Amino acid sequence: MPSRVISPAGSARHLASIAIVFLDVLPPLVWLGYVLALALPLAASVAIERVDRQLPFLARFGLLAALLVASLLFVPGVVTSMPTVPTGSIIVAVTLGGPIAAIVGRFAAGRLENRRTGLAVGGGSFLAVLGAAFLGSSVGLAALPATILTSVSLVPAAAYVLVVAIDRPGRRIGLLLPAVVFGGALLGAVVVDAMNFAGPNSWIDWGFLTGVHNSSSAAAAGFYPVIGGSIILMVIVAVLAFPLGVGTAVYLEEYAPDNRFTRIIDVNISNLAGVPSVVYGLLGLGLFITYLGESPGTALVGGATLGLLILPIVIISAREAIRSVPDSMRQASYGMGATRWQTVKNVVLPEAFPGILTGTILAIGRAIGETAPLVVVGLPSVIYSLPTDLSSSVGAMPMQIYAWASLYAGPGFYNSAVPAGVVVLLVVLLAMNSVAIALRNRYQREN
Amino acid sequence: MSTDDLANELTRRTENAPQELLTRAFFFFCAVLSIVTTVAIIVLLTTEAAKFFSLTASLLGVEGQTVSLVDFFTGTTWQTSTGEYGVLPLVAGTLMVVIGSAIIALPLGVGTAIYLSEYASPRLRSKLKPALEILAGIPTVVYGFFALIYITPALGTVLPDIAFFNMASAAIVVGIMIIPMVASISEDAMSAVPDELREAGYGLGATKFDVSAGVVVPAAASGIFSSFILALSRAIGETMAVTIAAGSQARFLNPIDPTAYLEGAMPMTAAMIQLLTGDITGGGLAYRSLFAIGLTLFAITLLMNVISDLVAARYREEYE
């Protein structure tokens, strides 16, 4: 199934774009802390796997879980309080450029079937990113943007061009297309600038995307804290709802005996999916804020409420994906002596993964667009900064749009800031939904 | 490895190995969590609502202001500042949204479903169905803004005495919002009708319209009906669009009177949002009234979902 293999260059780009979002939301030092905190247990698990394969499962599991918790608890704190720290651009060059160089190197080695060239390409990529980190400020860009730009855009593109040019001489002509498109756009921008053409005066400009709310002037109002807030909420929702939703689906499809309790769970989930979103808001308000004593409007409360809201949707779509895995594959796995968990892990989940992913993306898109539960759990309608941790206040794009359309109602906001916010929100949602739908169509056609 | 070890290794029972037990326990925990969520919703809504009503508040030992059940369910004024908590104006507002959106969404949704299932070519259908899904994925706050900025002025050119916040635009926009739901569930039901029935119709000389309206729609009636109930239950629970478009004046309007739709009113969900954006103090009467409305809302939507399940199960035609 060659088409199932996602190209390494493409995955490097995806990885990088996700990483950029995080880098913008987190300061580089905090980012370094979390990267190290996740990298240490990963390295330990690889090491254990290499050294001793006979270790009992429970011991290995407990060790790694303890290591992960300890590392997440302590490493970020230790890193942020270190007396001497590398500059932001060096941190980014190592943590972002390093993995990208590794992926690019593997891609080159795989396509050219030559390890040494792959190593050279990977090493060259890393050196280029490091160079950008040191020299970025001397070419007119700040060091941090130069590093990110190099590692995310220049290095993968250059490596791809190089590999195609060496590997498939007949296809070199195809490389002209992106060059022509990009060059044309650049040329157009230069011509418009030089001849002073009047273009459309868009409300969505750099100032809108990077500015903060301004209650006196719609023209000066910005969307930045709520874009970041929505992204943070999205991550919390995904982290909470994905494992729980997939776990429930696996239980119901693979483990559950056919008894009354299972049927109750089944009916219960389909009814939960029909509960109005504002009632989930009341659940969050009553449970998290009144009874558990969290303060209103924090990232954790908002994310957990939205997570509960989409949990039934994730469960239902994951069940459908798991059900569509043919029974013959499960039986083949059992026939080879695999246990139930091994069958789930090695056969069912990988096979159902595209479907599960599609359902989860659609559900997270729904969570990002929800406003009512966030109003109920007390997210602030005006916020000027991004949250620094899970228990500080967070904004969300639909909340800001609602605030502009209600609290600041008037022609100024109606005609400028609200539509601009709506367009940004819709672009994000349509992008997510089209990725999900494209993913599903691609895998449906294969099956 | 000695032969004994090997025999042990080969005959070892894996069903209760720690790895298996641990993973099974995790999956079971996940499944139980959904029950816990439902129980939490019900317990929370009922205890907080019980503190709101005078009949039950004393049983829970809650001091302070309460509202009698009779006043809540038969009162015709909703004015939290003067302590008048009559839910009827809010229910009337919700009913108007449901009636208005049903008039828009049911014919259009079924029409869309018939077109997709009977008339559209497979290629067109594969393009149109994702478009419907995208329509379903647009946030409700966007629909509310759309109603306020586009639908209300458009209605204003035809009906000049329409208020800026009015029920008509709220109902229309909720109707547009639930079209995809009606269309996709009805279409699933129509696609499940076996081709033999259609071919039998054509064999009798029926036209495409005769077959669609006379064979497919009746055969898929239970699915279409349950799509109606699910969509209207969504319309009842819809919050942001009506909050933005219908305003925040609780008026007791007559849902049967068409001219009432030109005025603004406050459906149940909008009242909840209005309570929250106003200054409510945690634990006060206004805070508890929120849960009383929430419980009413939850009970209505739960009842509708159960009815939809029953209808689908009772009247489903089984085709082999």
PDB file of C-alpha atoms in Angstrom, chain B residues 1-198:
ATOM      1  CA  MET B   1      15.808 -21.720  27.660  1.00  0.00           C
ATOM      2  CA  SER B   2      15.087 -25.195  29.031  1.00  0.00           C
ATOM      3  CA  THR B   3      12.208 -27.292  27.790  1.00  0.00           C
ATOM      4  CA  ASP B   4      10.244 -26.594  30.965  1.00  0.00           C
ATOM      5  CA  ASP B   5      10.479 -22.855  30.398  1.00  0.00           C
ATOM      6  CA  LEU B   6       9.504 -23.296  26.803  1.00  0.00           C
ATOM      7  CA  ALA B   7       6.455 -25.368  27.714  1.00  0.00           C
ATOM      8  CA  ASN B   8       5.464 -22.760  30.272  1.00  0.00           C
ATOM      9  CA  GLU B   9       5.911 -20.010  27.744  1.00  0.00           C
ATOM     10  CA  LEU B  10       3.810 -21.807  25.150  1.00  0.00           C
ATOM     11  CA  THR B  11       0.949 -22.844  27.423  1.00  0.00           C
ATOM     12  CA  ARG B  12       0.827 -19.666  29.467  1.00  0.00           C
ATOM     13  CA  ARG B  13      -2.685 -18.266  29.781  1.00  0.00           C
ATOM     14  CA  THR B  14      -2.623 -14.688  28.659  1.00  0.00           C
ATOM     15  CA  GLU B  15      -6.181 -13.738  29.398  1.00  0.00           C
ATOM     16  CA  ASN B  16      -5.386 -12.494  32.884  1.00  0.00           C
ATOM     17  CA  ALA B  17      -1.854 -11.285  32.280  1.00  0.00           C
ATOM     18  CA  PRO B  18      -1.222  -7.889  33.905  1.00  0.00           C
ATOM     19  CA  GLN B  19      -1.000  -6.223  30.523  1.00  0.00           C
ATOM     20  CA  GLU B  20      -4.410  -7.539  29.516  1.00  0.00           C
ATOM     21  CA  LEU B  21      -6.041  -6.672  32.827  1.00  0.00           C
ATOM     22  CA  LEU B  22      -4.591  -3.172  32.846  1.00  0.00           C
ATOM     23  CA  THR B  23      -5.740  -2.329  29.343  1.00  0.00           C
ATOM     24  CA  ARG B  24      -9.165  -3.865  29.881  1.00  0.00           C
ATOM     25  CA  ALA B  25      -9.553  -1.863  33.097  1.00  0.00           C
ATOM     26  CA  PHE B  26      -8.624   1.337  31.268  1.00  0.00           C
ATOM     27  CA  PHE B  27     -11.162   0.748  28.484  1.00  0.00           C
ATOM     28  CA  PHE B  28     -13.835  -0.132  31.028  1.00  0.00           C
ATOM     29  CA  PHE B  29     -13.068   3.028  32.973  1.00  0.00           C
ATOM     30  CA  CYS B  30     -13.537   5.080  29.800  1.00  0.00           C
ATOM     31  CA  ALA B  31     -16.910   3.488  29.134  1.00  0.00           C
ATOM     32  CA  VAL B  32     -18.078   4.037  32.704  1.00  0.00           C
ATOM     33  CA  LEU B  33     -17.087   7.693  32.461  1.00  0.00           C
ATOM     34  CA  SER B  34     -19.932   8.353  30.014  1.00  0.00           C
ATOM     35  CA  ILE B  35     -22.423   7.006  32.547  1.00  0.00           C
ATOM     36  CA  VAL B  36     -20.798   9.170  35.214  1.00  0.00           C
ATOM     37  CA  THR B  37     -21.240  12.223  32.970  1.00  0.00           C
ATOM     38  CA  THR B  38     -24.959  11.580  32.583  1.00  0.00           C
ATOM     39  CA  VAL B  39     -25.400  10.929  36.293  1.00  0.00           C
ATOM     40  CA  ALA B  40     -23.464  14.104  37.095  1.00  0.00           C
ATOM     41  CA  ILE B  41     -25.666  16.157  34.773  1.00  0.00           C
ATOM     42  CA  ILE B  42     -28.877  14.785  36.255  1.00  0.00           C
ATOM     43  CA  VAL B  43     -27.765  15.027  39.895  1.00  0.00           C
ATOM     44  CA  LEU B  44     -26.392  18.520  39.457  1.00  0.00           C
ATOM     45  CA  LEU B  45     -29.412  19.888  37.625  1.00  0.00           C
ATOM     46  CA  THR B  46     -31.920  18.352  40.018  1.00  0.00           C
ATOM     47  CA  THR B  47     -30.160  19.340  43.246  1.00  0.00           C
ATOM     48  CA  GLU B  48     -29.604  22.936  42.133  1.00  0.00           C
ATOM     49  CA  ALA B  49     -33.134  23.183  40.731  1.00  0.00           C
ATOM     50  CA  ALA B  50     -34.482  21.651  43.946  1.00  0.00           C
ATOM     51  CA  LYS B  51     -32.847  24.482  45.883  1.00  0.00           C
ATOM     52  CA  PHE B  52     -34.722  26.895  43.624  1.00  0.00           C
ATOM     53  CA  PHE B  53     -38.251  25.654  44.332  1.00  0.00           C
ATOM     54  CA  SER B  54     -39.861  26.349  47.708  1.00  0.00           C
ATOM     55  CA  LEU B  55     -41.437  22.895  47.788  1.00  0.00           C
ATOM     56  CA  THR B  56     -38.097  21.085  47.783  1.00  0.00           C
ATOM     57  CA  ALA B  57     -35.697  23.687  49.172  1.00  0.00           C
ATOM     58  CA  SER B  58     -36.738  23.028  52.774  1.00  0.00           C
ATOM     59  CA  LEU B  59     -36.052  19.314  52.298  1.00  0.00           C
ATOM     60  CA  LEU B  60     -32.454  20.158  51.399  1.00  0.00           C
ATOM     61  CA  GLY B  61     -32.247  22.584  54.289  1.00  0.00           C
ATOM     62  CA  VAL B  62     -31.650  25.603  52.062  1.00  0.00           C
ATOM     63  CA  GLU B  63     -32.481  28.975  53.558  1.00  0.00           C
ATOM     64  CA  GLY B  64     -33.407  32.133  51.711  1.00  0.00           C
ATOM     65  CA  GLN B  65     -35.542  33.092  48.761  1.00  0.00           C
ATOM     66  CA  THR B  66     -37.270  30.406  46.727  1.00  0.00           C
ATOM     67  CA  VAL B  67     -39.947  30.247  44.060  1.00  0.00           C
ATOM     68  CA  SER B  68     -42.999  28.039  44.153  1.00  0.00           C
ATOM     69  CA  LEU B  69     -43.429  25.391  41.470  1.00  0.00           C
ATOM     70  CA  VAL B  70     -46.790  26.849  40.450  1.00  0.00           C
ATOM     71  CA  ASP B  71     -45.367  30.346  39.998  1.00  0.00           C
ATOM     72  CA  PHE B  72     -42.494  28.968  37.927  1.00  0.00           C
ATOM     73  CA  PHE B  73     -44.554  26.879  35.537  1.00  0.00           C
ATOM     74  CA  THR B  74     -47.603  29.151  35.211  1.00  0.00           C
ATOM     75  CA  GLY B  75     -46.119  32.637  35.690  1.00  0.00           C
ATOM     76  CA  THR B  76     -46.285  34.831  32.624  1.00  0.00           C
ATOM     77  CA  THR B  77     -43.561  37.305  33.595  1.00  0.00           C
ATOM     78  CA  TRP B  78     -39.809  36.678  33.612  1.00  0.00           C
ATOM     79  CA  GLN B  79     -38.183  39.577  35.402  1.00  0.00           C
ATOM     80  CA  THR B  80     -35.274  38.514  37.583  1.00  0.00           C
ATOM     81  CA  SER B  81     -34.713  42.026  38.978  1.00  0.00           C
ATOM     82  CA  THR B  82     -38.175  42.032  40.602  1.00  0.00           C
ATOM     83  CA  GLY B  83     -37.994  38.355  41.515  1.00  0.00           C
ATOM     84  CA  GLU B  84     -40.650  37.217  39.033  1.00  0.00           C
ATOM     85  CA  TYR B  85     -39.633  33.840  37.674  1.00  0.00           C
ATOM     86  CA  GLY B  86     -42.422  32.682  35.338  1.00  0.00           C
ATOM     87  CA  VAL B  87     -41.014  30.349  32.703  1.00  0.00           C
ATOM     88  CA  LEU B  88     -43.950  30.566  30.263  1.00  0.00           C
ATOM     89  CA  PRO B  89     -42.615  33.553  28.254  1.00  0.00           C
ATOM     90  CA  LEU B  90     -39.347  31.660  27.760  1.00  0.00           C
ATOM     91  CA  VAL B  91     -41.126  28.466  26.742  1.00  0.00           C
ATOM     92  CA  ALA B  92     -43.263  30.471  24.327  1.00  0.00           C
ATOM     93  CA  GLY B  93     -40.093  31.959  22.835  1.00  0.00           C
ATOM     94  CA  THR B  94     -38.554  28.498  22.416  1.00  0.00           C
ATOM     95  CA  LEU B  95     -41.782  27.229  20.874  1.00  0.00           C
ATOM     96  CA  MET B  96     -41.727  30.070  18.350  1.00  0.00           C
ATOM     97  CA  VAL B  97     -38.174  29.147  17.342  1.00  0.00           C
ATOM     98  CA  VAL B  98     -39.223  25.514  16.970  1.00  0.00           C
ATOM     99  CA  ILE B  99     -42.330  26.300  14.886  1.00  0.00           C
ATOM    100  CA  GLY B 100     -40.534  28.809  12.670  1.00  0.00           C
ATOM    101  CA  SER B 101     -37.485  26.632  12.107  1.00  0.00           C
ATOM    102  CA  ALA B 102     -39.691  23.592  11.400  1.00  0.00           C
ATOM    103  CA  ILE B 103     -41.505  25.523   8.666  1.00  0.00           C
ATOM    104  CA  ILE B 104     -38.126  26.318   7.076  1.00  0.00           C
ATOM    105  CA  ALA B 105     -36.138  23.164   7.704  1.00  0.00           C
ATOM    106  CA  LEU B 106     -38.527  20.238   7.352  1.00  0.00           C
ATOM    107  CA  PRO B 107     -39.612  20.770   3.709  1.00  0.00           C
ATOM    108  CA  LEU B 108     -36.183  21.981   2.610  1.00  0.00           C
ATOM    109  CA  GLY B 109     -34.386  19.194   4.445  1.00  0.00           C
ATOM    110  CA  VAL B 110     -36.597  16.426   3.068  1.00  0.00           C
ATOM    111  CA  GLY B 111     -36.412  17.989  -0.401  1.00  0.00           C
ATOM    112  CA  THR B 112     -32.617  18.008  -0.183  1.00  0.00           C
ATOM    113  CA  ALA B 113     -32.636  14.401   0.976  1.00  0.00           C
ATOM    114  CA  ILE B 114     -34.914  13.300  -1.883  1.00  0.00           C
ATOM    115  CA  TYR B 115     -32.709  15.087  -4.396  1.00  0.00           C
ATOM    116  CA  LEU B 116     -29.509  13.603  -2.982  1.00  0.00           C
ATOM    117  CA  SER B 117     -30.867  10.100  -2.696  1.00  0.00           C
ATOM    118  CA  GLU B 118     -33.037   9.839  -5.845  1.00  0.00           C
ATOM    119  CA  TYR B 119     -32.077  12.457  -8.411  1.00  0.00           C
ATOM    120  CA  ALA B 120     -28.415  13.412  -7.961  1.00  0.00           C
ATOM    121  CA  SER B 121     -25.709  11.519  -9.844  1.00  0.00           C
ATOM    122  CA  PRO B 122     -23.198   9.729  -7.610  1.00  0.00           C
ATOM    123  CA  ARG B 123     -20.548  12.252  -8.580  1.00  0.00           C
ATOM    124  CA  LEU B 124     -22.693  15.238  -7.643  1.00  0.00           C
ATOM    125  CA  ARG B 125     -23.728  13.534  -4.434  1.00  0.00           C
ATOM    126  CA  SER B 126     -20.110  13.003  -3.427  1.00  0.00           C
ATOM    127  CA  LYS B 127     -19.620  16.770  -3.830  1.00  0.00           C
ATOM    128  CA  LEU B 128     -22.858  17.884  -2.144  1.00  0.00           C
ATOM    129  CA  LYS B 129     -22.711  15.732   0.970  1.00  0.00           C
ATOM    130  CA  PRO B 130     -19.417  17.201   2.230  1.00  0.00           C
ATOM    131  CA  ALA B 131     -20.860  20.659   1.505  1.00  0.00           C
ATOM    132  CA  LEU B 132     -23.795  19.849   3.784  1.00  0.00           C
ATOM    133  CA  GLU B 133     -21.384  18.644   6.458  1.00  0.00           C
ATOM    134  CA  ILE B 134     -19.476  21.898   6.226  1.00  0.00           C
ATOM    135  CA  LEU B 135     -22.743  23.821   6.601  1.00  0.00           C
ATOM    136  CA  ALA B 136     -23.373  21.781   9.730  1.00  0.00           C
ATOM    137  CA  GLY B 137     -19.926  22.671  11.058  1.00  0.00           C
ATOM    138  CA  ILE B 138     -20.366  26.449  11.006  1.00  0.00           C
ATOM    139  CA  PRO B 139     -20.413  27.835  14.564  1.00  0.00           C
ATOM    140  CA  THR B 140     -23.754  29.026  15.864  1.00  0.00           C
ATOM    141  CA  VAL B 141     -22.397  32.420  16.841  1.00  0.00           C
ATOM    142  CA  VAL B 142     -21.699  33.005  13.148  1.00  0.00           C
ATOM    143  CA  TYR B 143     -25.284  32.092  12.278  1.00  0.00           C
ATOM    144  CA  GLY B 144     -26.512  34.542  14.913  1.00  0.00           C
ATOM    145  CA  PHE B 145     -24.455  37.356  13.486  1.00  0.00           C
ATOM    146  CA  PHE B 146     -25.641  36.412   9.982  1.00  0.00           C
ATOM    147  CA  ALA B 147     -29.265  36.716  11.167  1.00  0.00           C
ATOM    148  CA  LEU B 148     -28.673  40.080  12.769  1.00  0.00           C
ATOM    149  CA  ILE B 149     -26.759  41.649   9.894  1.00  0.00           C
ATOM    150  CA  TYR B 150     -28.375  40.078   6.822  1.00  0.00           C
ATOM    151  CA  ILE B 151     -31.696  38.372   7.574  1.00  0.00           C
ATOM    152  CA  THR B 152     -33.231  41.112   9.721  1.00  0.00           C
ATOM    153  CA  PRO B 153     -32.524  43.940   7.196  1.00  0.00           C
ATOM    154  CA  ALA B 154     -33.746  41.693   4.365  1.00  0.00           C
ATOM    155  CA  LEU B 155     -36.984  41.028   6.243  1.00  0.00           C
ATOM    156  CA  GLY B 156     -37.162  44.740   7.010  1.00  0.00           C
ATOM    157  CA  THR B 157     -37.477  45.617   3.316  1.00  0.00           C
ATOM    158  CA  VAL B 158     -40.630  43.445   3.108  1.00  0.00           C
ATOM    159  CA  LEU B 159     -42.035  44.032   6.591  1.00  0.00           C
ATOM    160  CA  PRO B 160     -41.074  47.584   7.579  1.00  0.00           C
ATOM    161  CA  ASP B 161     -42.376  47.403  11.147  1.00  0.00           C
ATOM    162  CA  ILE B 162     -40.090  44.543  12.167  1.00  0.00           C
ATOM    163  CA  ALA B 163     -38.039  45.076  15.324  1.00  0.00           C
ATOM    164  CA  PHE B 164     -34.224  45.045  15.234  1.00  0.00           C
ATOM    165  CA  PHE B 165     -34.224  41.974  17.481  1.00  0.00           C
ATOM    166  CA  ASN B 166     -37.043  39.694  16.308  1.00  0.00           C
ATOM    167  CA  MET B 167     -38.141  36.091  16.470  1.00  0.00           C
ATOM    168  CA  ALA B 168     -38.589  35.735  12.712  1.00  0.00           C
ATOM    169  CA  SER B 169     -34.901  36.056  11.872  1.00  0.00           C
ATOM    170  CA  ALA B 170     -33.955  33.856  14.839  1.00  0.00           C
ATOM    171  CA  ALA B 171     -36.358  31.136  13.691  1.00  0.00           C
ATOM    172  CA  ILE B 172     -35.226  31.386  10.063  1.00  0.00           C
ATOM    173  CA  VAL B 173     -31.554  31.113  10.947  1.00  0.00           C
ATOM    174  CA  VAL B 174     -32.137  28.159  13.277  1.00  0.00           C
ATOM    175  CA  GLY B 175     -34.118  26.586  10.422  1.00  0.00           C
ATOM    176  CA  ILE B 176     -31.158  27.018   8.065  1.00  0.00           C
ATOM    177  CA  MET B 177     -28.883  25.596  10.735  1.00  0.00           C
ATOM    178  CA  ILE B 178     -30.832  22.348  11.145  1.00  0.00           C
ATOM    179  CA  ILE B 179     -31.394  21.686   7.417  1.00  0.00           C
ATOM    180  CA  PRO B 180     -28.178  19.588   7.170  1.00  0.00           C
ATOM    181  CA  MET B 181     -29.288  17.437  10.088  1.00  0.00           C
ATOM    182  CA  VAL B 182     -32.730  16.728   8.578  1.00  0.00           C
ATOM    183  CA  ALA B 183     -31.197  16.185   5.152  1.00  0.00           C
ATOM    184  CA  SER B 184     -28.404  13.817   6.150  1.00  0.00           C
ATOM    185  CA  ILE B 185     -30.439  11.585   8.486  1.00  0.00           C
ATOM    186  CA  SER B 186     -33.367  11.444   6.008  1.00  0.00           C
ATOM    187  CA  GLU B 187     -30.982  10.703   3.172  1.00  0.00           C
ATOM    188  CA  ASP B 188     -29.481   7.799   5.106  1.00  0.00           C
ATOM    189  CA  ALA B 189     -32.978   6.416   5.612  1.00  0.00           C
ATOM    190  CA  MET B 190     -33.874   6.821   1.922  1.00  0.00           C
ATOM    191  CA  SER B 191     -30.622   5.230   0.732  1.00  0.00           C
ATOM    192  CA  ALA B 192     -31.458   2.212   2.877  1.00  0.00           C
ATOM    193  CA  VAL B 193     -34.669   1.594   0.907  1.00  0.00           C
ATOM    194  CA  PRO B 194     -33.865  -1.383  -1.345  1.00  0.00           C
ATOM    195  CA  ASP B 195     -33.771  -0.873  -5.101  1.00  0.00           C
ATOM    196  CA  GLU B 196     -36.320  -3.666  -5.655  1.00  0.00           C
ATOM    197  CA  LEU B 197     -39.051  -1.399  -4.321  1.00  0.00           C
ATOM    198  CA  ARG B 198     -38.063   1.364  -6.728  1.00  0.00           C
TER     199      ARG B 198
END
